[in-house]
Amino acid sequence: MAIRNFWIHSDVDGKAHPLASGPRSKDGRMETTLYVRESGDSVRAVSIICFPTEQGNRIVVRDETNSERIYDRTFTP
């Protein structure tokens, strides 16, 4: 079995099966956004962007309320 460059696995209360997936190709990217209810509205809270670079597989996590980068790491393949 081939190993994908990125993979997500989420357990959600009330769901029978986890949400699990990754890009189809080795140079694929993945983006996930988490939303939260605030003052009756749905707002973007955090985004997770995963993409390959020449240096390796990079993951960037941003706080969407102020566009602050809170995590940025490149993993050696």
Tab-separated table of C-alpha atoms in Angstrom:
chain	number	residue	atom	x	y	z
A	1	MET	CA	0.000	0.000	0.000
A	2	ALA	CA	1.340	3.418	-0.965
A	3	ILE	CA	1.878	6.025	1.730
A	4	ARG	CA	0.260	9.376	0.972
A	5	ASN	CA	2.130	12.607	1.601
A	6	PHE	CA	-0.689	13.855	3.890
A	7	TRP	CA	-3.587	12.166	5.637
A	8	ILE	CA	-6.417	13.335	7.886
A	9	HIS	CA	-8.381	11.227	10.374
A	10	SER	CA	-11.193	12.832	12.383
A	11	ASP	CA	-13.530	11.213	14.878
A	12	VAL	CA	-16.814	13.127	15.118
A	13	ASP	CA	-19.303	12.486	17.915
A	14	GLY	CA	-22.472	10.896	16.565
A	15	LYS	CA	-20.879	9.606	13.348
A	16	ALA	CA	-20.527	5.860	12.835
A	17	HIS	CA	-17.291	6.151	10.857
A	18	PRO	CA	-14.326	8.521	11.058
A	19	LEU	CA	-13.652	11.076	8.359
A	20	ALA	CA	-10.412	9.918	6.773
A	21	SER	CA	-8.764	10.876	3.503
A	22	GLY	CA	-5.724	12.249	1.744
A	23	PRO	CA	-4.669	13.498	-1.689
A	24	ARG	CA	-4.715	11.008	-4.559
A	25	SER	CA	-1.315	11.896	-5.983
A	26	LYS	CA	2.079	12.161	-4.310
A	27	ASP	CA	2.269	15.849	-5.210
A	28	GLY	CA	-1.309	16.584	-4.112
A	29	ARG	CA	-2.292	19.161	-1.545
A	30	MET	CA	-4.946	19.250	1.126
A	31	GLU	CA	-6.762	22.091	2.874
A	32	THR	CA	-9.090	21.851	5.869
A	33	THR	CA	-11.035	24.647	7.542
A	34	LEU	CA	-12.596	24.418	10.992
A	35	TYR	CA	-15.638	26.577	11.642
A	36	VAL	CA	-17.186	27.536	14.971
A	37	ARG	CA	-20.481	29.144	15.962
A	38	GLU	CA	-19.935	32.573	17.457
A	39	SER	CA	-22.741	34.983	18.366
A	40	GLY	CA	-25.159	32.956	16.235
A	41	ASP	CA	-22.958	33.010	13.111
A	42	SER	CA	-20.623	30.458	11.572
A	43	VAL	CA	-17.074	31.844	11.477
A	44	ARG	CA	-13.794	30.458	10.158
A	45	ALA	CA	-11.625	29.578	13.137
A	46	VAL	CA	-8.575	27.653	11.902
A	47	SER	CA	-7.268	26.555	8.517
A	48	ILE	CA	-4.785	23.762	7.884
A	49	ILE	CA	-2.967	23.768	4.545
A	50	CYS	CA	-0.754	20.840	3.531
A	51	PHE	CA	1.333	20.998	0.365
A	52	PRO	CA	4.545	19.564	-1.062
A	53	THR	CA	7.564	21.807	-1.662
A	54	GLU	CA	11.030	21.138	-3.057
A	55	GLN	CA	12.298	20.927	0.538
A	56	GLY	CA	9.604	18.490	1.722
A	57	ASN	CA	5.984	18.240	2.818
A	58	ARG	CA	4.843	21.482	4.477
A	59	ILE	CA	1.980	22.040	6.911
A	60	VAL	CA	0.782	25.538	7.792
A	61	VAL	CA	-1.901	26.213	10.422
A	62	ARG	CA	-3.484	29.662	10.547
A	63	ASP	CA	-5.748	31.346	13.060
A	64	GLU	CA	-8.424	32.695	10.707
A	65	THR	CA	-9.695	35.304	13.171
A	66	ASN	CA	-6.520	37.375	12.774
A	67	SER	CA	-4.710	35.583	9.883
A	68	GLU	CA	-1.855	34.710	12.236
A	69	ARG	CA	0.330	31.738	11.285
A	70	ILE	CA	0.408	29.577	14.427
A	71	TYR	CA	2.285	26.567	13.025
A	72	ASP	CA	4.581	26.171	10.024
A	73	ARG	CA	6.756	23.120	9.509
A	74	THR	CA	8.363	21.350	6.566
A	75	PHE	CA	8.851	17.598	6.983
A	76	THR	CA	11.750	15.872	5.245
A	77	PRO	CA	10.406	13.211	2.856
